[in-house]
Amino acid sequence: MPTSLHLLLPWAAKPLITNAPMGFFAGGSLAAAVTSAGGMGFIGAVYDMAALDRELSKAASALSTSPNFENSRTKEGLLPVGVGFLPFAVKVEDALPVIEKWRPHSVWLFAAREHSDYTAWAERIRATTEGKTLVWIQTGSVSAGVEVARLVHPDVLVLQGSDAGGHGFEKGAGIISLLPEAADALADAGFGDIPLVAAGGIAEARGVAAALALGAQGVVMGTRFLASKEAIMPHPVYQEAILETLDGGQSTVRTKLFDNLSGPNVWPEAYDGRGVVTQTWRDHVNGMSLEEIRKLHKEAEGREDKGYGLNGRVTMWAGTGVGLVREVKGAGEVAAGVREEARRVVEGLRTGI
Ligand SMILES: Cc1cc2nc3c(=O)[nH]c(=O)nc-3n(C[C@H](O)[C@H](O)[C@H](O)COP(=O)(O)O)c2cc1C
């Protein structure tokens, strides 16, 4: 039996709603709003640990008035938000001082070059906060899930399906098949105690109910939280494009092209990313050379809209659930609203069968 996530996150309401640690987009205000609403809020980190420190400070001050926590801390003295790191992009030595200073409740790891890199990260994080900080790992296949469980035994395993916005495995399945097969394989390998969370294409209550049926205890939403008041947007046009985009299977695409626009692709080989179809993609399909695409991309970045927009050239990461995202709300309202509606959906199923 999986450990109940609610033992690990005592303030959280069921089912667990988590925002993805979207580097550059999910800061301290978003994370604090989601945690305050009874979810699990994450801050996304990329390269800049000073920026992460500032976002953690924002989260701490936003949570200082929350009645659920004393001085913005859990009973174990942890800050009740998480931080997401990309181990291929940052050294663990650079991340540890921030973890030591802020003692976040959870650390999320994604996109290590080798699975064994997660082991080193997890050991050092656990040593830094006496084993109190939980380790979450997001991965995107059955075999990777079992391998990560064997190497790290994460406190939470996030299974990311191919509908997800942003980066993920180039070869992937949707969560509808990925999650139950992974759950079975993990149980067979003796790791059935690890709680599972679903990510990828979930943008509202029906997706949450489906994820619960698949064996997840909660969900991660990224694209949905791009349309939140607290999301840090590089330009308002990006958020407008998220609201306008419909029919995500047609209007988004998974490709490595987006990682090749500003120079050589730095992501590990197994990864590509899903974003909204832009003029860059249409030019690529029509046979334009990468050199010309890069030149036009650089020019577009210099425009007032920074090159964003549906006819723009700069990447707007989003998942296939983007067509379900129709309005901007506060992140806390999103988390609580989706959770309550999911409970109604599940109740409706129970009485309807
Ligand atoms: C704009 C954007 C940025 C993202 N950045 C990160 C990141 O920095 N680290 C990470 O672990 N995942 C990142 N992700 C992926 C999420 O962890 C998650 O798997 C995804 O958002 C789930 O799919 P959804 O967008 O359909 O909800 C990002 C996703 C988006 C949409």
Tab-separated table of C-alpha atoms and ligand atoms in Angstrom:
chain	number	residue	atom	x	y	z
A	1	MET	CA	0.000	0.000	0.000
A	2	PRO	CA	1.282	3.481	-0.830
A	3	THR	CA	2.021	5.776	2.099
A	4	SER	CA	-0.785	8.313	2.450
A	5	LEU	CA	0.345	11.650	1.076
A	6	HIS	CA	-1.658	13.281	3.818
A	7	LEU	CA	0.670	11.889	6.453
A	8	LEU	CA	3.503	13.585	4.590
A	9	LEU	CA	1.609	16.858	4.022
A	10	PRO	CA	-0.634	17.218	7.080
A	11	TRP	CA	-1.980	20.646	6.052
A	12	ALA	CA	-3.088	19.454	2.633
A	13	ALA	CA	-6.678	18.608	1.734
A	14	LYS	CA	-7.632	15.653	-0.462
A	15	PRO	CA	-7.086	15.186	-3.323
A	16	LEU	CA	-3.679	16.855	-3.355
A	17	ILE	CA	-3.292	19.683	-5.857
A	18	THR	CA	0.282	20.718	-6.576
A	19	ASN	CA	1.647	23.389	-8.846
A	20	ALA	CA	4.600	22.379	-11.005
A	21	PRO	CA	7.935	23.967	-10.080
A	22	MET	CA	8.086	25.876	-13.350
A	23	GLY	CA	11.478	27.548	-13.532
A	24	PHE	CA	11.082	31.319	-14.218
A	25	PHE	CA	7.256	31.071	-13.864
A	26	ALA	CA	6.483	29.644	-10.405
A	27	GLY	CA	7.857	31.887	-7.650
A	28	GLY	CA	7.292	32.324	-3.929
A	29	SER	CA	3.912	34.077	-4.252
A	30	LEU	CA	2.448	31.269	-6.358
A	31	ALA	CA	3.846	28.533	-4.122
A	32	ALA	CA	2.602	30.227	-0.936
A	33	ALA	CA	-0.879	30.727	-2.429
A	34	VAL	CA	-1.169	27.049	-3.359
A	35	THR	CA	0.065	25.845	0.051
A	36	SER	CA	-2.243	28.303	1.860
A	37	ALA	CA	-5.173	26.893	-0.120
A	38	GLY	CA	-4.458	23.389	1.195
A	39	GLY	CA	-2.294	22.240	-1.703
A	40	MET	CA	1.447	21.842	-2.152
A	41	GLY	CA	3.173	24.874	-3.585
A	42	PHE	CA	6.456	24.613	-5.437
A	43	ILE	CA	8.969	27.224	-6.564
A	44	GLY	CA	10.884	26.463	-9.765
A	45	ALA	CA	14.635	27.020	-9.788
A	46	VAL	CA	16.943	26.962	-12.787
A	47	TYR	CA	20.450	28.452	-12.583
A	48	ASP	CA	20.175	31.436	-10.284
A	49	MET	CA	20.336	30.514	-6.582
A	50	ALA	CA	20.188	34.184	-5.479
A	51	ALA	CA	16.849	34.514	-7.313
A	52	LEU	CA	15.647	31.326	-5.614
A	53	ASP	CA	16.626	32.765	-2.230
A	54	ARG	CA	14.479	35.845	-2.961
A	55	GLU	CA	11.495	33.714	-3.977
A	56	LEU	CA	11.793	31.611	-0.801
A	57	SER	CA	11.849	34.813	1.201
A	58	LYS	CA	8.628	35.931	-0.533
A	59	ALA	CA	6.999	32.589	0.249
A	60	ALA	CA	8.028	32.800	3.912
A	61	SER	CA	6.612	36.277	4.325
A	62	ALA	CA	3.368	35.362	2.513
A	63	LEU	CA	2.956	32.315	4.779
A	64	SER	CA	3.779	34.201	7.981
A	65	THR	CA	0.114	35.194	8.388
A	66	SER	CA	-1.267	31.728	7.606
A	67	PRO	CA	-3.170	30.256	10.571
A	68	ASN	CA	-2.057	26.745	9.556
A	69	PHE	CA	1.597	27.383	10.359
A	70	GLU	CA	3.459	28.920	13.245
A	71	ASN	CA	5.827	31.624	11.960
A	72	SER	CA	5.419	30.177	8.472
A	73	ARG	CA	6.866	26.801	9.591
A	74	THR	CA	5.536	23.261	9.925
A	75	LYS	CA	5.813	21.419	13.250
A	76	GLU	CA	9.145	20.012	12.024
A	77	GLY	CA	10.404	23.546	11.442
A	78	LEU	CA	10.212	23.324	7.651
A	79	LEU	CA	8.979	26.008	5.261
A	80	PRO	CA	5.776	24.478	3.838
A	81	VAL	CA	6.652	24.914	0.175
A	82	GLY	CA	8.867	22.925	-2.130
A	83	VAL	CA	11.668	23.806	-4.518
A	84	GLY	CA	12.212	22.153	-7.893
A	85	PHE	CA	15.746	21.709	-9.239
A	86	LEU	CA	17.030	20.479	-12.575
A	87	PRO	CA	20.154	18.476	-11.637
A	88	PHE	CA	21.582	18.739	-15.162
A	89	ALA	CA	21.529	22.542	-14.937
A	90	VAL	CA	22.781	23.233	-11.407
A	91	LYS	CA	25.357	21.631	-9.114
A	92	VAL	CA	24.125	20.130	-5.867
A	93	GLU	CA	26.850	22.093	-4.010
A	94	ASP	CA	25.238	25.328	-5.233
A	95	ALA	CA	21.730	24.250	-4.239
A	96	LEU	CA	22.545	22.978	-0.726
A	97	PRO	CA	23.184	26.354	0.963
A	98	VAL	CA	19.696	27.566	-0.051
A	99	ILE	CA	18.159	24.311	1.195
A	100	GLU	CA	20.083	24.583	4.451
A	101	LYS	CA	19.020	28.201	4.949
A	102	TRP	CA	15.304	27.808	4.182
A	103	ARG	CA	14.675	24.138	5.040
A	104	PRO	CA	11.884	23.646	2.462
A	105	HIS	CA	9.337	20.915	3.144
A	106	SER	CA	10.107	19.212	-0.178
A	107	VAL	CA	12.676	19.201	-2.937
A	108	TRP	CA	11.636	18.118	-6.430
A	109	LEU	CA	14.193	16.761	-8.866
A	110	PHE	CA	13.687	16.400	-12.608
A	111	ALA	CA	15.859	15.862	-15.666
A	112	ALA	CA	19.083	14.415	-14.269
A	113	ARG	CA	21.545	13.343	-16.963
A	114	GLU	CA	21.850	9.925	-15.305
A	115	HIS	CA	19.430	8.360	-12.832
A	116	SER	CA	22.362	7.885	-10.491
A	117	ASP	CA	22.685	11.702	-10.249
A	118	TYR	CA	19.394	11.659	-8.346
A	119	THR	CA	21.008	9.396	-5.737
A	120	ALA	CA	23.744	11.891	-4.960
A	121	TRP	CA	21.255	14.774	-4.798
A	122	ALA	CA	18.818	12.895	-2.558
A	123	GLU	CA	21.546	11.766	-0.130
A	124	ARG	CA	22.898	15.275	0.269
A	125	ILE	CA	19.462	16.907	0.623
A	126	ARG	CA	18.456	14.344	3.235
A	127	ALA	CA	21.702	14.882	5.132
A	128	THR	CA	21.228	18.664	5.088
A	129	THR	CA	17.855	18.687	6.849
A	130	GLU	CA	18.256	15.513	8.968
A	131	GLY	CA	16.041	13.560	6.593
A	132	LYS	CA	13.097	15.905	7.155
A	133	THR	CA	12.858	17.457	3.683
A	134	LEU	CA	10.939	15.153	1.363
A	135	VAL	CA	12.420	14.180	-1.983
A	136	TRP	CA	10.045	14.195	-4.953
A	137	ILE	CA	11.250	12.933	-8.322
A	138	GLN	CA	9.392	13.480	-11.575
A	139	THR	CA	10.003	10.986	-14.343
A	140	GLY	CA	8.217	9.806	-17.450
A	141	SER	CA	8.351	6.056	-18.039
A	142	VAL	CA	7.611	2.789	-16.258
A	143	SER	CA	11.246	1.659	-16.347
A	144	ALA	CA	12.558	5.044	-15.188
A	145	GLY	CA	10.050	5.010	-12.319
A	146	VAL	CA	11.234	1.592	-11.115
A	147	GLU	CA	14.902	2.530	-11.557
A	148	VAL	CA	14.472	5.780	-9.613
A	149	ALA	CA	12.598	3.901	-6.866
A	150	ARG	CA	15.462	1.391	-6.616
A	151	LEU	CA	18.175	4.047	-6.521
A	152	VAL	CA	16.576	6.770	-4.417
A	153	HIS	CA	13.311	5.553	-2.910
A	154	PRO	CA	11.792	9.043	-3.320
A	155	ASP	CA	9.185	10.107	-0.786
A	156	VAL	CA	6.894	10.984	-3.715
A	157	LEU	CA	7.146	9.853	-7.339
A	158	VAL	CA	5.594	12.102	-9.969
A	159	LEU	CA	4.734	10.334	-13.207
A	160	GLN	CA	4.753	12.741	-16.099
A	161	GLY	CA	2.773	11.856	-19.206
A	162	SER	CA	3.520	13.081	-22.707
A	163	ASP	CA	0.692	15.651	-22.663
A	164	ALA	CA	2.729	17.723	-20.206
A	165	GLY	CA	3.763	21.267	-20.974
A	166	GLY	CA	7.462	22.083	-20.860
A	167	HIS	CA	10.131	19.406	-20.881
A	168	GLY	CA	9.701	15.671	-20.619
A	169	PHE	CA	10.828	12.425	-22.164
A	170	GLU	CA	10.818	12.597	-25.952
A	171	LYS	CA	9.446	9.050	-26.004
A	172	GLY	CA	6.439	8.987	-23.716
A	173	ALA	CA	2.940	7.768	-23.006
A	174	GLY	CA	-0.052	9.655	-21.662
A	175	ILE	CA	-0.777	9.171	-17.965
A	176	ILE	CA	-3.812	6.999	-18.755
A	177	SER	CA	-1.511	4.066	-19.542
A	178	LEU	CA	1.698	5.256	-17.855
A	179	LEU	CA	0.333	5.590	-14.354
A	180	PRO	CA	-1.380	2.218	-13.799
A	181	GLU	CA	1.435	0.281	-15.481
A	182	ALA	CA	4.007	2.123	-13.379
A	183	ALA	CA	1.952	1.505	-10.221
A	184	ASP	CA	1.857	-2.225	-10.957
A	185	ALA	CA	5.553	-2.418	-11.834
A	186	LEU	CA	6.504	-0.508	-8.691
A	187	ALA	CA	4.375	-2.788	-6.517
A	188	ASP	CA	5.874	-5.898	-8.185
A	189	ALA	CA	9.387	-4.565	-7.554
A	190	GLY	CA	8.607	-3.998	-3.863
A	191	PHE	CA	8.089	-0.223	-4.073
A	192	GLY	CA	4.328	-0.134	-3.702
A	193	ASP	CA	4.722	2.104	-0.639
A	194	ILE	CA	5.812	5.134	-2.693
A	195	PRO	CA	2.921	7.573	-3.212
A	196	LEU	CA	2.294	8.495	-6.842
A	197	VAL	CA	1.236	11.828	-8.292
A	198	ALA	CA	0.146	12.384	-11.901
A	199	ALA	CA	1.315	15.179	-14.216
A	200	GLY	CA	0.631	16.019	-17.833
A	201	GLY	CA	-2.481	17.415	-19.459
A	202	ILE	CA	-4.463	17.790	-16.227
A	203	ALA	CA	-6.023	21.235	-16.159
A	204	GLU	CA	-9.304	20.849	-14.297
A	205	ALA	CA	-11.429	18.622	-12.066
A	206	ARG	CA	-12.283	15.831	-14.512
A	207	GLY	CA	-8.582	15.222	-15.140
A	208	VAL	CA	-7.981	15.085	-11.389
A	209	ALA	CA	-10.763	12.520	-10.929
A	210	ALA	CA	-9.281	10.439	-13.748
A	211	ALA	CA	-5.817	10.586	-12.168
A	212	LEU	CA	-7.253	9.311	-8.882
A	213	ALA	CA	-8.876	6.415	-10.727
A	214	LEU	CA	-5.500	5.588	-12.288
A	215	GLY	CA	-3.887	5.208	-8.879
A	216	ALA	CA	-2.490	8.673	-8.166
A	217	GLN	CA	-3.074	10.353	-4.801
A	218	GLY	CA	-2.813	13.805	-6.287
A	219	VAL	CA	-1.944	15.813	-9.340
A	220	VAL	CA	0.560	18.344	-10.565
A	221	MET	CA	-0.651	21.116	-12.841
A	222	GLY	CA	1.714	23.391	-14.717
A	223	THR	CA	-0.139	24.887	-17.672
A	224	ARG	CA	-3.236	25.630	-15.574
A	225	PHE	CA	-1.149	27.707	-13.150
A	226	LEU	CA	0.340	29.743	-15.997
A	227	ALA	CA	-3.102	31.377	-16.015
A	228	SER	CA	-2.866	32.431	-12.378
A	229	LYS	CA	-2.424	35.933	-11.022
A	230	GLU	CA	0.772	34.924	-9.214
A	231	ALA	CA	2.507	33.325	-12.218
A	232	ILE	CA	5.608	35.250	-13.255
A	233	MET	CA	5.066	35.869	-16.961
A	234	PRO	CA	7.822	37.127	-19.262
A	235	HIS	CA	5.184	39.206	-21.102
A	236	PRO	CA	1.364	39.521	-20.761
A	237	VAL	CA	1.010	38.284	-24.360
A	238	TYR	CA	2.203	34.813	-23.237
A	239	GLN	CA	-0.641	34.546	-20.710
A	240	GLU	CA	-3.152	35.851	-23.273
A	241	ALA	CA	-1.962	33.189	-25.721
A	242	ILE	CA	-2.547	30.473	-23.095
A	243	LEU	CA	-6.158	31.643	-22.722
A	244	GLU	CA	-6.698	31.859	-26.493
A	245	THR	CA	-5.172	28.506	-27.433
A	246	LEU	CA	-7.655	25.666	-27.964
A	247	ASP	CA	-7.410	22.027	-29.003
A	248	GLY	CA	-4.009	21.348	-27.467
A	249	GLY	CA	-3.241	18.230	-29.481
A	250	GLN	CA	-3.254	20.386	-32.616
A	251	SER	CA	-2.060	23.683	-31.229
A	252	THR	CA	0.927	22.430	-29.209
A	253	VAL	CA	3.851	20.321	-30.326
A	254	ARG	CA	6.606	18.272	-28.664
A	255	THR	CA	9.957	18.988	-30.243
A	256	LYS	CA	13.645	19.554	-29.608
A	257	LEU	CA	13.487	22.552	-31.964
A	258	PHE	CA	12.479	24.882	-29.117
A	259	ASP	CA	15.705	23.999	-27.265
A	260	ASN	CA	17.819	24.834	-30.301
A	261	LEU	CA	16.657	28.395	-30.857
A	262	SER	CA	19.105	30.337	-28.709
A	263	GLY	CA	22.119	28.103	-29.299
A	264	PRO	CA	23.025	24.465	-28.790
A	265	ASN	CA	20.511	22.354	-26.873
A	266	VAL	CA	21.708	21.915	-23.275
A	267	TRP	CA	19.044	19.397	-22.229
A	268	PRO	CA	19.874	15.701	-21.682
A	269	GLU	CA	19.375	13.636	-24.849
A	270	ALA	CA	16.187	11.857	-23.673
A	271	TYR	CA	14.229	15.131	-23.331
A	272	ASP	CA	12.267	17.394	-25.621
A	273	GLY	CA	9.567	19.913	-24.724
A	274	ARG	CA	5.952	20.753	-25.495
A	275	GLY	CA	4.965	24.291	-26.394
A	276	VAL	CA	2.381	26.224	-28.385
A	277	VAL	CA	2.751	26.060	-32.186
A	278	THR	CA	4.381	29.338	-33.222
A	279	GLN	CA	5.699	30.835	-36.444
A	280	THR	CA	9.036	29.207	-35.575
A	281	TRP	CA	7.462	25.750	-35.808
A	282	ARG	CA	5.549	26.563	-39.002
A	283	ASP	CA	8.783	27.829	-40.634
A	284	HIS	CA	10.582	24.640	-39.562
A	285	VAL	CA	7.826	22.460	-41.058
A	286	ASN	CA	8.040	24.495	-44.263
A	287	GLY	CA	11.741	23.702	-44.523
A	288	MET	CA	13.427	26.876	-43.260
A	289	SER	CA	17.022	26.316	-42.121
A	290	LEU	CA	17.870	26.384	-38.411
A	291	GLU	CA	20.256	29.268	-39.096
A	292	GLU	CA	17.456	31.426	-40.567
A	293	ILE	CA	15.021	30.377	-37.815
A	294	ARG	CA	17.554	31.417	-35.157
A	295	LYS	CA	18.119	34.781	-36.852
A	296	LEU	CA	14.384	35.575	-36.987
A	297	HIS	CA	13.985	34.333	-33.395
A	298	LYS	CA	16.674	36.703	-32.166
A	299	GLU	CA	15.068	39.634	-34.011
A	300	ALA	CA	11.649	38.768	-32.548
A	301	GLU	CA	13.084	38.754	-29.005
A	302	GLY	CA	13.903	42.436	-29.465
A	303	ARG	CA	10.306	43.458	-30.210
A	304	GLU	CA	7.993	45.080	-27.636
A	305	ASP	CA	6.159	41.767	-27.139
A	306	LYS	CA	9.540	39.992	-26.768
A	307	GLY	CA	8.500	37.719	-29.638
A	308	TYR	CA	5.624	36.036	-27.750
A	309	GLY	CA	2.116	35.511	-29.147
A	310	LEU	CA	0.428	33.034	-31.450
A	311	ASN	CA	2.149	34.530	-34.484
A	312	GLY	CA	5.343	35.096	-32.546
A	313	ARG	CA	8.601	33.171	-32.651
A	314	VAL	CA	9.581	32.778	-29.005
A	315	THR	CA	8.620	29.532	-27.248
A	316	MET	CA	5.553	29.435	-25.029
A	317	TRP	CA	5.680	26.159	-23.081
A	318	ALA	CA	2.223	24.623	-22.558
A	319	GLY	CA	0.614	21.186	-22.349
A	320	THR	CA	-2.261	19.682	-24.309
A	321	GLY	CA	-4.647	20.748	-21.541
A	322	VAL	CA	-4.189	24.364	-22.615
A	323	GLY	CA	-7.605	24.419	-24.329
A	324	LEU	CA	-9.236	23.864	-20.926
A	325	VAL	CA	-7.584	26.952	-19.467
A	326	ARG	CA	-9.978	29.837	-20.057
A	327	GLU	CA	-9.459	32.450	-17.358
A	328	VAL	CA	-6.875	33.907	-15.021
A	329	LYS	CA	-7.598	33.424	-11.313
A	330	GLY	CA	-5.648	33.525	-8.086
A	331	ALA	CA	-3.512	30.397	-7.676
A	332	GLY	CA	-5.174	29.582	-4.341
A	333	GLU	CA	-8.595	29.840	-5.961
A	334	VAL	CA	-7.436	27.509	-8.753
A	335	ALA	CA	-6.088	24.926	-6.293
A	336	ALA	CA	-9.128	24.972	-3.993
A	337	GLY	CA	-11.659	25.224	-6.844
A	338	VAL	CA	-10.222	22.312	-8.824
A	339	ARG	CA	-9.987	20.201	-5.662
A	340	GLU	CA	-13.603	20.841	-4.597
A	341	GLU	CA	-14.930	20.258	-8.105
A	342	ALA	CA	-12.910	17.015	-8.345
A	343	ARG	CA	-14.580	15.799	-5.160
A	344	ARG	CA	-17.974	16.511	-6.762
A	345	VAL	CA	-16.963	14.644	-9.932
A	346	VAL	CA	-15.871	11.607	-7.906
A	347	GLU	CA	-19.068	11.734	-5.839
A	348	GLY	CA	-21.116	11.930	-9.043
A	349	LEU	CA	-19.369	8.849	-10.378
A	350	ARG	CA	-20.030	6.970	-7.167
A	351	THR	CA	-23.751	7.678	-7.232
A	352	GLY	CA	-24.052	7.238	-11.020
A	353	ILE	CA	-22.693	3.712	-11.265
B	1	LIG	C1	5.983	26.784	-18.520
B	1	LIG	C2	6.441	25.495	-17.931
B	1	LIG	C3	7.678	25.450	-17.306
B	1	LIG	C4	8.115	24.243	-16.709
B	1	LIG	N1	9.310	24.240	-16.046
B	1	LIG	C5	9.660	23.152	-15.330
B	1	LIG	C6	10.825	23.174	-14.498
B	1	LIG	O1	11.550	24.177	-14.444
B	1	LIG	N2	11.116	22.070	-13.765
B	1	LIG	C7	10.327	20.950	-13.794
B	1	LIG	O2	10.609	20.005	-13.082
B	1	LIG	N3	9.243	20.883	-14.614
B	1	LIG	C8	8.888	21.962	-15.361
B	1	LIG	N4	7.762	21.899	-16.151
B	1	LIG	C9	7.006	20.633	-16.299
B	1	LIG	C10	6.125	20.365	-15.086
B	1	LIG	O3	6.911	19.818	-14.049
B	1	LIG	C11	4.947	19.404	-15.315
B	1	LIG	O4	5.393	18.116	-15.650
B	1	LIG	C12	3.951	19.857	-16.361
B	1	LIG	O5	3.660	21.222	-16.247
B	1	LIG	C13	2.669	19.043	-16.252
B	1	LIG	O6	1.882	19.173	-17.380
B	1	LIG	P1	0.793	20.335	-17.631
B	1	LIG	O7	1.598	21.549	-17.997
B	1	LIG	O8	-0.001	19.794	-18.741
B	1	LIG	O9	0.039	20.533	-16.372
B	1	LIG	C14	7.306	23.085	-16.771
B	1	LIG	C15	6.064	23.156	-17.400
B	1	LIG	C16	5.618	24.334	-17.975
B	1	LIG	C17	4.258	24.377	-18.622
